[in-house]
Short mmCIF file of C-alpha atoms in Angstrom, two decimals:
data_model
loop_
_atom_site.label_atom_id
_atom_site.label_comp_id
_atom_site.label_asym_id
_atom_site.label_seq_id
_atom_site.Cartn_x
_atom_site.Cartn_y
_atom_site.Cartn_z
CA MET Q 1 67.42 -80.88 -4.84
CA SER Q 2 68.54 -83.90 -2.68
CA ASP Q 3 72.11 -84.75 -1.78
CA SER Q 4 71.43 -88.47 -1.32
CA SER Q 5 71.48 -90.87 -4.29
CA PRO Q 6 68.30 -93.33 -4.63
CA ALA Q 7 70.45 -96.18 -3.69
CA ALA Q 8 71.78 -94.64 -0.34
CA ASP Q 9 67.36 -94.04 0.06
CA ARG Q 10 66.91 -97.52 -0.51
CA LEU Q 11 69.92 -98.72 2.02
CA HIS Q 12 68.35 -96.15 4.57
CA ARG Q 13 64.69 -97.92 4.36
CA ILE Q 14 66.61 -101.38 4.52
CA GLU Q 15 68.00 -100.50 7.63
CA GLU Q 16 65.07 -99.27 9.30
CA VAL Q 17 63.09 -102.01 8.80
CA PRO Q 18 64.49 -104.60 11.22
CA TYR Q 19 64.27 -101.89 13.92
CA ALA Q 20 60.87 -101.04 13.08
CA MET Q 21 59.83 -105.18 13.55
CA THR Q 22 61.82 -105.32 16.32
CA LEU Q 23 59.61 -102.43 17.97
CA PHE Q 24 56.44 -103.76 16.79
CA LEU Q 25 57.17 -107.45 18.10
CA LEU Q 26 58.20 -105.95 21.41
CA LEU Q 27 54.86 -103.90 21.50
CA VAL Q 28 52.83 -107.03 21.00
CA ILE Q 29 54.69 -109.31 23.40
CA ALA Q 30 54.01 -106.34 26.00
CA ALA Q 31 50.76 -106.54 25.16
CA ILE Q 32 50.23 -110.13 25.38
CA VAL Q 33 52.18 -110.13 29.23
CA LEU Q 34 49.76 -107.43 30.17
CA GLY Q 35 46.62 -108.94 28.99
CA LEU Q 36 47.27 -112.19 30.60
CA ILE Q 37 47.94 -110.68 33.86
CA GLY Q 38 45.02 -108.75 33.67
CA VAL Q 39 42.99 -111.83 32.93
CA VAL Q 40 44.86 -114.04 35.46
CA ALA Q 41 45.05 -111.91 38.20
CA GLU Q 42 41.98 -110.93 40.39
CA GLY Q 43 41.50 -107.33 40.75
CA LEU Q 44 44.00 -106.32 37.91
CA PHE Q 45 41.42 -105.97 35.04
CA TYR Q 46 42.95 -102.64 34.29
CA LEU Q 47 46.06 -104.35 32.71
CA LEU Q 48 44.08 -106.23 29.95
CA VAL Q 49 42.64 -102.93 28.98
CA ILE Q 50 46.21 -101.47 28.88
CA GLY Q 51 47.49 -104.40 26.78
CA ILE Q 52 44.57 -104.02 24.25
CA VAL Q 53 45.57 -100.51 23.90
CA VAL Q 54 49.14 -101.43 23.30
CA PHE Q 55 48.31 -103.73 20.87
CA VAL Q 56 46.15 -101.48 19.16
CA VAL Q 57 48.99 -98.73 19.06
CA ALA Q 58 51.51 -101.85 17.65
CA LEU Q 59 49.03 -102.16 14.78
CA VAL Q 60 48.79 -98.68 14.00
CA TYR Q 61 52.51 -98.23 14.19
CA LEU Q 62 52.81 -101.03 11.65
CA GLY Q 63 50.27 -99.77 9.41
CA MET Q 64 51.83 -96.15 9.22
CA HIS Q 65 55.50 -98.43 8.67
CA ILE Q 66 53.85 -99.84 5.80
CA LYS Q 67 52.44 -97.00 4.22
CA ARG Q 68 55.34 -94.73 4.72
CA SER Q 69 57.90 -97.41 3.55
CA GLY Q 70 56.59 -97.69 -0.12
CA ARG Q 71 57.29 -100.81 -0.66
CA HIS Q 72 53.95 -101.88 -1.09
CA GLN Q 73 52.69 -99.53 -3.61
CA ARG Q 74 51.92 -100.99 -6.97
CA THR Q 75 53.38 -99.37 -10.32
CA LEU Q 76 51.24 -98.42 -13.22
CA ARG Q 77 51.81 -99.67 -16.61
#
């Protein structure tokens, strides 16, 4: 049996969303910066690869967060 009410669970999920979106945006910005440096700077192609990997990680993180949040689930009528 859970000690928390459904309202408390909902509030916890609402408070969690800004932090998750902030982390996602920071990962995307880091990926863009690394990718640009990797393309522009000669001999730093590995930064482009790292930027692509960081971007993929950010997308996976966002996908896991959306799936876990349960806000996008359809109800059957």
